[in-house]
Coordinates of C-alpha atoms in Angstrom, one line a residue:
Chain A
M1 CA -43.7 58.9 -171.7
E2 CA -40.3 60.4 -170.8
Y3 CA -38.7 59.3 -167.6
E4 CA -36.1 60.8 -165.3
V5 CA -33.6 58.4 -164.0
I6 CA -32.7 58.7 -160.3
I7 CA -29.6 57.0 -159.1
G8 CA -27.8 56.9 -155.7
L9 CA -24.6 55.0 -155.0
E10 CA -23.5 53.3 -151.9
T11 CA -19.8 52.7 -151.9
H12 CA -17.6 50.7 -149.6
I13 CA -13.9 51.9 -149.6
Q14 CA -11.2 49.7 -148.1
L15 CA -8.6 52.0 -146.4
N16 CA -5.0 51.0 -147.2
T17 CA -3.7 50.9 -143.6
S18 CA -1.1 48.2 -142.8
S19 CA -3.2 46.7 -139.9
K20 CA -6.9 46.1 -139.4
I21 CA -9.2 48.6 -137.8
F22 CA -9.5 47.0 -134.3
C23 CA -6.6 44.6 -134.1
S24 CA -3.0 44.4 -135.4
C25 CA -3.5 41.8 -138.1
K26 CA -2.2 42.6 -141.6
T27 CA -4.8 44.0 -143.9
N28 CA -3.3 42.9 -147.2
S29 CA -4.3 39.3 -147.8
W30 CA -4.3 39.4 -151.6
E31 CA -1.8 36.7 -151.9
A32 CA -2.1 35.2 -148.4
A33 CA -3.6 31.7 -147.8
P34 CA -7.1 31.7 -146.2
N35 CA -7.3 32.3 -142.4
T36 CA -3.7 33.4 -142.0
N37 CA -4.1 37.1 -141.1
I38 CA -6.4 36.5 -138.2
C39 CA -6.4 36.9 -134.4
P40 CA -8.8 36.4 -131.4
V41 CA -10.2 40.0 -132.0
C42 CA -11.1 39.8 -135.7
T43 CA -12.4 36.2 -135.3
G44 CA -14.7 37.2 -132.5
M45 CA -13.3 35.1 -129.6
P46 CA -14.9 35.6 -126.3
G47 CA -13.4 38.2 -123.9
V48 CA -11.4 40.2 -126.4
L49 CA -11.5 43.9 -126.8
P50 CA -11.2 46.1 -130.0
V51 CA -8.6 48.9 -130.0
L52 CA -9.0 51.5 -132.7
N53 CA -6.2 52.0 -135.3
E54 CA -5.4 55.8 -135.3
R55 CA -4.5 55.7 -139.0
V56 CA -8.1 54.7 -139.8
V57 CA -9.4 57.9 -138.2
E58 CA -6.8 59.9 -140.0
K59 CA -7.5 58.5 -143.4
G60 CA -11.2 59.0 -142.7
V61 CA -10.6 62.7 -141.9
L62 CA -8.6 63.0 -145.2
L63 CA -11.5 61.6 -147.2
A64 CA -14.0 63.8 -145.3
T65 CA -12.0 66.9 -146.2
A66 CA -11.6 65.9 -149.8
M67 CA -15.4 65.3 -150.0
H68 CA -16.1 68.7 -148.4
S69 CA -17.7 66.8 -145.6
Q70 CA -17.6 67.9 -141.9
A71 CA -15.4 65.8 -139.7
Q72 CA -17.1 65.7 -136.4
P73 CA -15.3 66.6 -133.1
V74 CA -17.0 63.6 -131.4
S75 CA -18.1 60.4 -133.0
F76 CA -19.2 56.9 -131.8
F77 CA -19.1 53.3 -132.8
D78 CA -22.2 51.2 -132.8
R79 CA -23.1 47.6 -133.2
K80 CA -25.0 46.5 -136.2
N81 CA -26.5 43.1 -135.3
Y82 CA -27.0 40.3 -137.8
F83 CA -26.1 36.7 -138.2
Y84 CA -24.1 35.5 -141.1
P85 CA -21.3 32.9 -141.2
D86 CA -18.6 35.4 -142.3
L87 CA -19.4 37.7 -139.4
P88 CA -17.9 35.8 -136.5
K89 CA -19.0 38.2 -133.7
G90 CA -22.7 38.2 -134.8
Y91 CA -22.4 42.0 -135.1
Q92 CA -20.4 44.4 -137.2
I93 CA -18.8 47.4 -135.5
S94 CA -20.0 50.3 -137.5
Q95 CA -21.2 53.9 -137.0
Y96 CA -24.8 55.0 -137.0
D97 CA -26.2 58.3 -135.8
R98 CA -22.9 60.0 -134.8
P99 CA -20.5 59.1 -137.6
L100 CA -17.0 60.4 -138.2
A101 CA -18.2 62.9 -140.8
T102 CA -21.5 64.3 -142.1
G103 CA -22.5 66.1 -145.3
G104 CA -20.3 66.8 -148.3
Y105 CA -20.4 66.6 -152.1
M106 CA -18.5 65.9 -155.2
D107 CA -18.8 67.6 -158.5
I108 CA -18.7 65.5 -161.6
P109 CA -18.8 66.3 -165.3
S110 CA -22.3 66.0 -166.8
G111 CA -23.0 66.9 -170.4
E112 CA -21.5 70.3 -170.9
G113 CA -21.6 71.3 -167.2
T114 CA -21.1 69.7 -163.8
R115 CA -23.4 68.0 -161.4
R116 CA -23.0 68.3 -157.7
V117 CA -23.5 64.9 -156.0
G118 CA -24.4 65.2 -152.4
I119 CA -23.1 62.8 -149.7
W120 CA -25.6 61.5 -147.2
K121 CA -23.5 59.4 -145.0
M122 CA -19.8 58.7 -144.4
H123 CA -18.9 56.3 -141.6
L124 CA -16.2 53.9 -140.5
E125 CA -16.7 50.2 -140.1
E126 CA -15.1 46.8 -140.2
D127 CA -15.2 44.5 -143.2
A128 CA -16.7 41.0 -142.9
G129 CA -15.0 37.8 -144.0
K130 CA -15.5 36.0 -147.2
T131 CA -17.9 33.2 -148.0
K132 CA -16.8 31.2 -151.0
N133 CA -18.6 28.6 -152.9
E134 CA -16.0 26.0 -154.1
M135 CA -16.8 22.6 -155.4
G136 CA -20.2 22.6 -153.9
L137 CA -18.9 23.6 -150.5
R138 CA -19.3 26.8 -148.6
L139 CA -16.0 27.8 -147.1
I140 CA -15.2 30.7 -144.8
D141 CA -12.1 32.8 -144.9
F142 CA -11.7 35.4 -142.1
N143 CA -8.7 37.2 -143.5
R144 CA -10.9 40.2 -144.6
C145 CA -12.6 40.4 -141.2
G146 CA -11.7 43.8 -139.6
V147 CA -10.2 45.4 -142.7
P148 CA -11.1 49.1 -142.3
L149 CA -13.9 50.4 -144.5
V150 CA -15.5 53.8 -145.1
E151 CA -19.1 53.5 -146.2
M152 CA -20.2 56.5 -148.2
V153 CA -23.7 56.9 -149.5
T154 CA -24.6 59.6 -152.1
A155 CA -27.9 61.4 -152.3
P156 CA -30.1 60.3 -155.2
D157 CA -28.5 63.0 -157.3
L158 CA -27.2 61.1 -160.3
R159 CA -29.3 61.1 -163.5
S160 CA -27.7 58.5 -165.8
A161 CA -25.5 55.4 -165.9
D162 CA -22.8 57.6 -167.4
E163 CA -23.0 60.0 -164.4
A164 CA -22.7 57.0 -162.0
A165 CA -19.6 55.9 -163.9
A166 CA -18.2 59.4 -163.8
Y167 CA -18.8 59.6 -160.1
L168 CA -16.9 56.3 -159.5
T169 CA -14.1 57.4 -161.8
R170 CA -13.7 60.7 -160.0
L171 CA -14.0 58.9 -156.6
R172 CA -11.3 56.4 -157.5
Q173 CA -9.0 59.1 -158.7
L174 CA -9.6 61.1 -155.5
L175 CA -9.0 58.1 -153.2
R176 CA -5.7 57.3 -154.9
W177 CA -4.7 61.0 -155.0
I178 CA -5.1 61.4 -151.2
G179 CA -3.5 58.0 -150.7
I180 CA -6.1 56.4 -148.5
S181 CA -7.2 53.5 -150.7
D182 CA -5.8 51.6 -153.6
A183 CA -9.4 51.6 -154.9
D184 CA -9.1 48.6 -157.2
M185 CA -12.7 47.5 -157.8
E186 CA -11.6 44.1 -159.0
K187 CA -9.9 43.5 -155.8
G188 CA -12.9 44.7 -153.8
Q189 CA -11.1 47.7 -152.5
L190 CA -13.8 49.9 -153.9
R191 CA -17.3 48.3 -154.0
C192 CA -20.5 49.8 -155.2
D193 CA -24.2 49.2 -154.9
A194 CA -26.5 51.2 -157.1
N195 CA -30.1 52.3 -156.3
V196 CA -32.1 52.9 -159.4
S197 CA -35.6 54.3 -159.9
L198 CA -37.5 56.2 -162.6
R199 CA -40.1 58.8 -162.4
P200 CA -42.0 60.8 -165.1
L201 CA -40.0 63.8 -166.2
G202 CA -40.9 66.8 -164.1
A203 CA -42.3 64.8 -161.1
T204 CA -40.9 65.5 -157.7
Y205 CA -41.9 62.3 -155.9
L206 CA -39.7 59.2 -155.8
N207 CA -40.8 55.8 -157.1
P208 CA -39.7 52.5 -155.5
K209 CA -36.1 51.7 -156.2
T210 CA -34.2 48.6 -156.9
E211 CA -30.7 47.9 -155.5
I212 CA -28.0 46.4 -157.8
K213 CA -25.3 44.5 -156.0
N214 CA -22.1 42.6 -157.0
V215 CA -20.8 45.0 -159.6
N216 CA -17.0 45.0 -159.6
S217 CA -15.9 47.4 -162.3
I218 CA -17.0 50.8 -163.4
E219 CA -18.0 49.4 -166.8
A220 CA -20.1 46.8 -165.0
V221 CA -21.9 49.5 -162.9
R222 CA -22.7 51.4 -166.1
D223 CA -23.9 48.3 -168.0
A224 CA -26.0 47.1 -165.0
I225 CA -27.7 50.4 -164.5
E226 CA -28.4 50.8 -168.2
K227 CA -30.0 47.3 -168.2
E228 CA -32.1 48.2 -165.2
I229 CA -33.3 51.5 -166.6
L230 CA -34.5 49.6 -169.7
R231 CA -36.2 47.0 -167.6
Q232 CA -38.0 49.6 -165.4
T233 CA -39.0 51.6 -168.5
H234 CA -40.6 48.5 -170.0
E235 CA -42.4 47.7 -166.7
Y236 CA -43.9 51.2 -166.5
E237 CA -44.8 51.2 -170.2
A238 CA -46.7 47.9 -169.6
G239 CA -48.6 49.5 -166.8
R240 CA -46.8 47.5 -164.1
K241 CA -45.3 48.7 -160.8
I242 CA -41.7 48.4 -159.7
E243 CA -41.0 46.4 -156.6
S244 CA -38.1 47.1 -154.3
W245 CA -36.0 44.2 -155.4
T246 CA -32.4 43.5 -154.7
L247 CA -30.7 42.5 -158.0
E248 CA -27.4 40.8 -158.5
W249 CA -25.3 41.6 -161.6
D250 CA -24.0 38.5 -163.4
E251 CA -20.9 39.5 -165.2
D252 CA -20.7 36.4 -167.3
T253 CA -24.2 36.7 -168.8
Q254 CA -24.4 40.5 -168.5
T255 CA -27.8 40.1 -166.8
L256 CA -29.5 41.1 -163.5
K257 CA -30.9 38.4 -161.3
K258 CA -33.4 38.9 -158.5
M259 CA -31.8 38.0 -155.2
R260 CA -33.7 36.2 -152.5
S261 CA -35.0 38.8 -150.1
K262 CA -33.6 38.7 -146.6
E263 CA -35.8 36.5 -144.4
T264 CA -36.9 39.5 -142.4
E265 CA -36.3 43.0 -143.5
A266 CA -33.2 44.6 -142.1
D267 CA -33.6 44.9 -138.3
Y268 CA -30.1 45.5 -137.2
R269 CA -30.9 46.7 -133.6
Y270 CA -28.1 49.2 -133.6
F271 CA -26.8 50.2 -130.2
R272 CA -23.6 52.0 -129.0
E273 CA -20.6 49.7 -129.0
P274 CA -19.9 49.3 -125.3
D275 CA -16.3 48.1 -125.9
L276 CA -15.2 51.3 -127.5
L277 CA -15.0 54.9 -126.2
P278 CA -16.0 58.0 -128.2
V279 CA -13.5 59.2 -130.8
Y280 CA -12.5 62.8 -130.0
L281 CA -11.1 64.6 -133.0
T282 CA -9.3 67.5 -131.3
D283 CA -8.4 70.6 -133.3
E284 CA -4.7 69.8 -132.8
W285 CA -5.1 66.2 -134.2
K286 CA -7.2 67.4 -137.1
A287 CA -4.6 70.1 -137.9
A288 CA -1.8 67.5 -137.8
I289 CA -3.8 65.2 -140.1
L290 CA -4.4 68.0 -142.6
Q291 CA -1.0 69.5 -142.4
D292 CA 0.1 68.2 -145.8
F293 CA -3.3 68.0 -147.4
P294 CA -2.7 68.1 -151.1
E295 CA -4.2 70.3 -153.8
L296 CA -7.1 68.1 -155.2
P297 CA -7.3 66.9 -158.8
Q298 CA -10.2 69.1 -159.8
E299 CA -8.5 72.2 -158.4
R300 CA -5.3 71.3 -160.0
R301 CA -7.0 70.6 -163.4
V302 CA -8.5 74.1 -163.4
R303 CA -5.2 75.6 -162.3
F304 CA -3.3 73.8 -165.1
M305 CA -5.6 75.2 -167.7
R306 CA -5.3 78.7 -166.2
E307 CA -1.7 78.8 -165.3
Y308 CA -0.2 76.8 -168.2
A309 CA -2.8 77.6 -170.8
L310 CA -3.4 73.8 -171.4
P311 CA -6.4 72.5 -173.3
A312 CA -9.0 70.8 -171.1
Y313 CA -8.1 67.5 -172.6
D314 CA -4.4 67.8 -171.6
A315 CA -5.3 69.0 -168.1
E316 CA -7.8 66.2 -167.5
I317 CA -5.2 63.5 -168.4
L318 CA -2.3 65.2 -166.6
T319 CA -4.4 65.3 -163.4
S320 CA -5.8 61.8 -163.7
E321 CA -3.1 60.7 -161.3
R322 CA -1.1 62.6 -158.7
S323 CA 2.3 61.4 -159.5
L324 CA 1.8 62.3 -163.2
S325 CA 0.6 65.8 -162.4
D326 CA 3.5 66.4 -160.0
Y327 CA 5.9 65.1 -162.7
F328 CA 4.4 67.5 -165.3
E329 CA 4.7 70.5 -163.0
A330 CA 8.3 69.7 -162.1
A331 CA 9.2 69.2 -165.8
V332 CA 7.5 72.5 -166.7
K333 CA 9.6 74.3 -164.0
A334 CA 12.8 72.7 -165.2
Y335 CA 12.0 73.4 -168.9
A336 CA 11.1 77.0 -168.7
G337 CA 9.6 76.9 -172.2
D338 CA 6.0 76.4 -173.4
P339 CA 4.2 74.1 -171.0
K340 CA 2.1 72.7 -173.8
R341 CA 5.3 71.3 -175.3
V342 CA 6.0 69.4 -172.1
S343 CA 2.4 68.2 -172.1
N344 CA 2.8 66.9 -175.7
W345 CA 5.9 64.9 -174.8
L346 CA 4.2 63.5 -171.7
L347 CA 1.0 62.5 -173.3
N348 CA 2.6 61.1 -176.5
D349 CA 5.7 59.4 -175.3
V350 CA 6.2 59.3 -171.5
M351 CA 2.7 57.9 -170.8
R352 CA 3.3 55.1 -173.3
M353 CA 6.5 54.3 -171.4
L354 CA 4.5 54.3 -168.1
N355 CA 1.8 52.0 -169.6
E356 CA 4.4 49.6 -170.9
S357 CA 6.4 49.4 -167.7
G358 CA 3.6 49.7 -165.2
Q359 CA 5.5 52.4 -163.3
T360 CA 4.1 55.6 -161.9
A361 CA 5.6 58.8 -163.2
G362 CA 7.4 59.3 -159.8
Q363 CA 9.2 55.9 -160.3
L364 CA 10.8 56.8 -163.6
A365 CA 14.6 57.0 -163.9
L366 CA 13.8 59.6 -166.4
I367 CA 13.3 62.4 -163.8
P368 CA 11.4 65.6 -164.8
A369 CA 14.6 67.5 -165.1
Y370 CA 15.9 65.0 -167.7
L371 CA 12.7 65.2 -169.7
A372 CA 13.1 69.0 -169.7
E373 CA 16.7 68.6 -170.8
I374 CA 15.7 66.3 -173.7
I375 CA 13.1 68.8 -174.9
T376 CA 15.6 71.6 -174.7
L377 CA 18.1 69.6 -176.7
V378 CA 15.5 69.1 -179.5
D379 CA 14.4 72.8 -179.3
S380 CA 18.0 74.0 -179.7
G381 CA 18.7 71.7 -182.6
V382 CA 21.4 69.7 -180.8
V383 CA 19.5 66.5 -181.6
N384 CA 16.6 65.9 -183.9
A385 CA 13.1 64.9 -182.7
S386 CA 13.5 61.1 -183.3
T387 CA 16.8 61.1 -181.4
G388 CA 15.0 63.0 -178.6
K389 CA 12.5 60.1 -178.4
T390 CA 15.4 57.6 -178.3
L391 CA 16.9 59.6 -175.5
L392 CA 13.7 59.1 -173.4
E393 CA 14.3 55.3 -173.5
K394 CA 18.0 55.5 -173.0
T395 CA 17.8 57.8 -170.0
S396 CA 15.1 55.5 -168.5
V397 CA 17.4 52.5 -168.9
T398 CA 20.8 53.9 -168.0
G399 CA 19.8 56.7 -165.5
K400 CA 22.5 58.9 -167.2
T401 CA 21.6 62.5 -168.0
P402 CA 20.5 63.0 -171.6
R403 CA 23.5 65.3 -172.3
Q404 CA 25.9 62.5 -171.1
I405 CA 24.2 60.0 -173.4
V406 CA 24.4 62.4 -176.4
A407 CA 28.1 63.0 -175.7
A408 CA 29.0 59.4 -175.1
E409 CA 27.1 58.0 -178.1
G410 CA 27.7 60.8 -180.5
L411 CA 24.0 61.4 -181.0
A412 CA 24.3 65.1 -181.7
K413 CA 22.5 66.1 -184.9
V414 CA 24.8 66.4 -187.9
S415 CA 24.3 69.8 -189.4
D416 CA 27.5 69.8 -191.2
D417 CA 26.6 70.4 -194.9
S418 CA 29.6 68.6 -196.3
A419 CA 28.9 65.4 -194.3
I420 CA 25.2 65.4 -195.3
R421 CA 26.2 66.2 -198.9
A422 CA 28.6 63.4 -199.1
A423 CA 26.0 60.9 -197.8
A424 CA 23.4 62.3 -200.1
Q425 CA 25.7 61.9 -203.1
Q426 CA 26.3 58.3 -202.0
V427 CA 22.6 57.6 -201.8
I428 CA 22.0 58.9 -205.3
A429 CA 24.9 57.0 -206.7
E430 CA 23.6 53.7 -205.2
N431 CA 20.1 54.3 -206.4
P432 CA 20.2 55.5 -210.0
G433 CA 16.7 54.2 -210.7
E434 CA 15.0 56.2 -208.0
A435 CA 17.1 59.3 -208.8
A436 CA 15.9 59.1 -212.4
A437 CA 12.3 58.6 -211.4
Y438 CA 12.5 61.7 -209.1
R439 CA 14.0 63.8 -211.9
T440 CA 11.0 62.8 -214.2
G441 CA 8.6 64.1 -211.6
K442 CA 8.1 61.4 -208.9
T443 CA 8.8 64.0 -206.2
G444 CA 7.0 61.8 -203.7
L445 CA 10.3 59.9 -203.4
M446 CA 11.9 62.7 -201.4
G447 CA 10.9 61.1 -198.1
W448 CA 12.4 57.9 -199.2
F449 CA 15.7 59.6 -200.1
V450 CA 15.8 61.3 -196.7
G451 CA 15.1 58.0 -195.0
Q452 CA 18.0 56.3 -196.8
L453 CA 20.3 59.1 -195.8
M454 CA 19.1 58.8 -192.1
R455 CA 19.9 55.1 -192.2
K456 CA 23.4 55.9 -193.4
M457 CA 23.9 58.5 -190.7
G458 CA 22.4 56.7 -187.8
G459 CA 19.4 59.0 -187.7
K460 CA 21.5 62.0 -186.7
A461 CA 21.2 64.2 -189.8
D462 CA 19.3 67.4 -189.7
A463 CA 16.3 66.4 -191.8
P464 CA 15.4 69.8 -193.3
K465 CA 19.0 70.4 -194.3
A466 CA 19.2 66.9 -195.9
R467 CA 16.0 67.6 -197.9
A468 CA 17.4 70.9 -199.2
I469 CA 20.6 69.2 -200.3
F470 CA 18.7 66.4 -202.1
E471 CA 16.5 69.0 -203.9
E472 CA 19.6 70.7 -205.1
L473 CA 21.4 67.5 -206.2
L474 CA 18.3 66.0 -207.9
A475 CA 17.3 69.2 -209.6
Chain B
M1 CA -46.3 48.0 -121.5
S2 CA -46.9 44.5 -122.9
L3 CA -45.1 42.7 -125.7
S4 CA -47.3 41.0 -128.3
L5 CA -46.7 37.3 -129.1
Q6 CA -45.7 38.5 -132.6
E7 CA -43.0 40.7 -131.2
V8 CA -41.6 37.9 -129.2
E9 CA -41.5 35.7 -132.3
H10 CA -39.8 38.5 -134.2
I11 CA -37.1 38.9 -131.5
A12 CA -36.6 35.1 -131.3
Q13 CA -36.3 35.0 -135.1
L14 CA -33.6 37.8 -135.0
A15 CA -31.7 35.8 -132.4
R16 CA -32.2 32.6 -134.3
L17 CA -33.9 31.0 -131.4
D18 CA -36.5 28.2 -132.0
L19 CA -39.0 28.6 -129.2
S20 CA -41.9 26.4 -128.2
E21 CA -45.4 27.9 -127.8
A22 CA -45.0 27.5 -124.0
E23 CA -41.6 29.3 -124.1
K24 CA -43.0 32.1 -126.2
A25 CA -45.8 32.7 -123.7
R26 CA -43.3 32.6 -120.7
Y27 CA -40.8 34.9 -122.4
R28 CA -43.5 37.3 -123.4
L29 CA -44.3 37.8 -119.7
Q30 CA -40.7 38.0 -118.6
L31 CA -39.6 40.4 -121.3
S32 CA -42.7 42.6 -120.7
A33 CA -41.8 42.7 -117.0
I34 CA -38.2 43.8 -117.8
L35 CA -39.5 46.5 -120.2
D36 CA -41.9 47.7 -117.5
Y37 CA -39.1 47.9 -115.0
V38 CA -36.9 49.9 -117.3
A39 CA -39.8 52.1 -118.4
Q40 CA -39.9 53.7 -114.9
L41 CA -37.0 55.8 -116.1
Q42 CA -39.4 57.5 -118.5
K43 CA -41.0 59.2 -115.5
L44 CA -37.9 61.2 -114.7
D45 CA -37.8 64.8 -115.9
T46 CA -34.7 65.0 -118.1
A47 CA -35.5 68.3 -119.7
S48 CA -32.4 70.0 -118.2
I49 CA -30.0 67.1 -119.0
P50 CA -28.2 67.0 -122.3
P51 CA -28.5 63.6 -124.2
T52 CA -25.7 61.4 -122.9
A53 CA -24.1 59.0 -125.3
S54 CA -21.3 58.0 -122.9
I55 CA -20.7 58.3 -119.2
F56 CA -17.0 58.2 -119.6
G57 CA -15.1 61.4 -120.3
A58 CA -12.2 59.5 -121.6
A59 CA -11.4 59.2 -125.3
S60 CA -11.0 56.0 -127.1
P61 CA -7.4 54.7 -126.7
L62 CA -5.7 54.5 -130.1
R63 CA -3.3 52.0 -131.6
P64 CA -0.4 52.7 -133.9
D65 CA -0.9 51.2 -137.4
E66 CA 1.7 48.4 -137.0
P67 CA 0.9 44.9 -138.0
R68 CA 1.8 42.0 -135.7
P69 CA 1.2 38.3 -136.0
G70 CA -2.0 36.9 -134.4
L71 CA -3.2 33.3 -134.4
T72 CA -2.0 30.5 -136.6
R73 CA -4.5 29.0 -138.9
D74 CA -4.4 25.7 -136.9
E75 CA -5.2 27.5 -133.7
L76 CA -8.2 29.2 -135.3
L77 CA -9.5 26.1 -137.0
K78 CA -9.5 24.2 -133.7
N79 CA -12.9 25.9 -133.2
A80 CA -14.2 24.8 -136.6
P81 CA -16.9 22.1 -136.5
E82 CA -15.7 21.1 -139.9
R83 CA -12.8 22.3 -142.0
E84 CA -11.7 22.1 -145.6
A85 CA -8.7 23.6 -147.5
G86 CA -7.7 25.7 -144.5
Q87 CA -11.2 27.2 -144.1
F88 CA -14.4 26.7 -142.0
K89 CA -16.8 24.4 -143.9
I90 CA -20.4 25.3 -143.4
P91 CA -23.8 24.1 -144.6
P92 CA -25.7 26.2 -147.2
V93 CA -27.2 29.3 -145.5
F94 CA -30.5 29.8 -147.3
G95 CA -30.8 26.3 -148.5
D96 CA -30.5 27.3 -152.2
G97 CA -26.9 28.5 -152.2
T98 CA -27.9 32.1 -152.9
P99 CA -25.1 34.4 -151.6
S100 CA -26.1 36.8 -148.8
A101 CA -27.1 40.4 -149.6
E102 CA -25.2 41.5 -146.5
E103 CA -22.1 43.6 -146.5

């Protein structure tokens, strides 16, 4: 039988505020010792009161807008009650029936078209601490307690492991683009649980689903879902039913393990958080938050294809990261030639420099105007293409303008026939064997001759001219 | 309105309370009486009153996003029954060392 795969994703997104959601402790504990970014509020001491961080609301509104979700004029916080050692208050402050935003969607690539993935829920909440198993001990670190989270749950709209991966890739890109989360899955800044079920193709009902937890990379989400689809297919083929298990992904063995079910099924006894007042998102506040709302990556990708006649491949890569796409656009404006040429230089050379240095495009000493200048120098024949590439590096290191470097180091291309001719005659004189071989028909040696000449002239010769002179001299 | 013994046991389980049979019986009566008392509100006609989530008109006070130091680790760990490597040391939760499914 053919089955349709039904996937919904529940994501937890750590907002990159400086301080926690309800207290002033630092959020970034990546290199901090355990239990050092803590205070009476986030460790649940008696008699303390939470005070909401305004940037958390603002970043939540940015995400809501980017997800086409409706930010609500009034929202409330609620208590979600459960006992666990890394939750010192015995409840998590979350949102329930009146969250910050409702609805929304994201379009993702699917086959040749796009799939619209609906958003069911988007709410603000506080993160819990960390329970670690070390040397047979269970140890609790409260540094993460109170780090702001957005929980976002999709409708069961995804139809394959690849689509789930595409959703996460687009979400991560979006979170970084609007600057609300660093979204590094390996650091737990973006976490994902996947709900997976199968049904006969064409059916409209939903079968019981399993929930996959503890996947901390996009590749792991894809692998875990694919394994689970296979398992469920085998179960149905064998005439068995699927039970609503919670499964844990084991990265080391690449397998799913059944987790012990919670002792009683979730009974969180939500009620309004009495220590917090409602959040009123006034029109003025919302307008101020959205004042500098950026063009989003998908809009920009489509615009790049339309406005600059870029191939889809180029536009996709150039909009993968905001700083890179800003860089591209600034360089195109400074260059005033064919945008595809700028794209080629970026994709081939500048991106390699970025990968090697770990910088973002905006951090390069090679500013967009300098890249444009280098391409112009090559176009106009002042320098040859390989010198142009050298200039990229030299500009990055020295911060001098490309023209200054060309002038200071004498890099301008030598188009002077007599200089090239003299060097070519020298090459031929020093290599009589090769010259004789060429004359008897080994014309494949031409590249070698030009290479020898370039070495003599420090790479500055005009290559087509050198080739013409060799052809004449070796005729 | 009367709570069943099973409901009392469920509530006790959620609160991690280990009740004796006598306590369960006593709390069943007490909790039922509380619910009956509050249930009187159901008799009020609230058709013309919009649902009220908060009786305060005031909005939540907001805090600027500026980090400040809080407690030191030693101050925090004064409350720890046991400590190890700067952390709270606790017994296994489910007995088998399985991590929690909670987030």
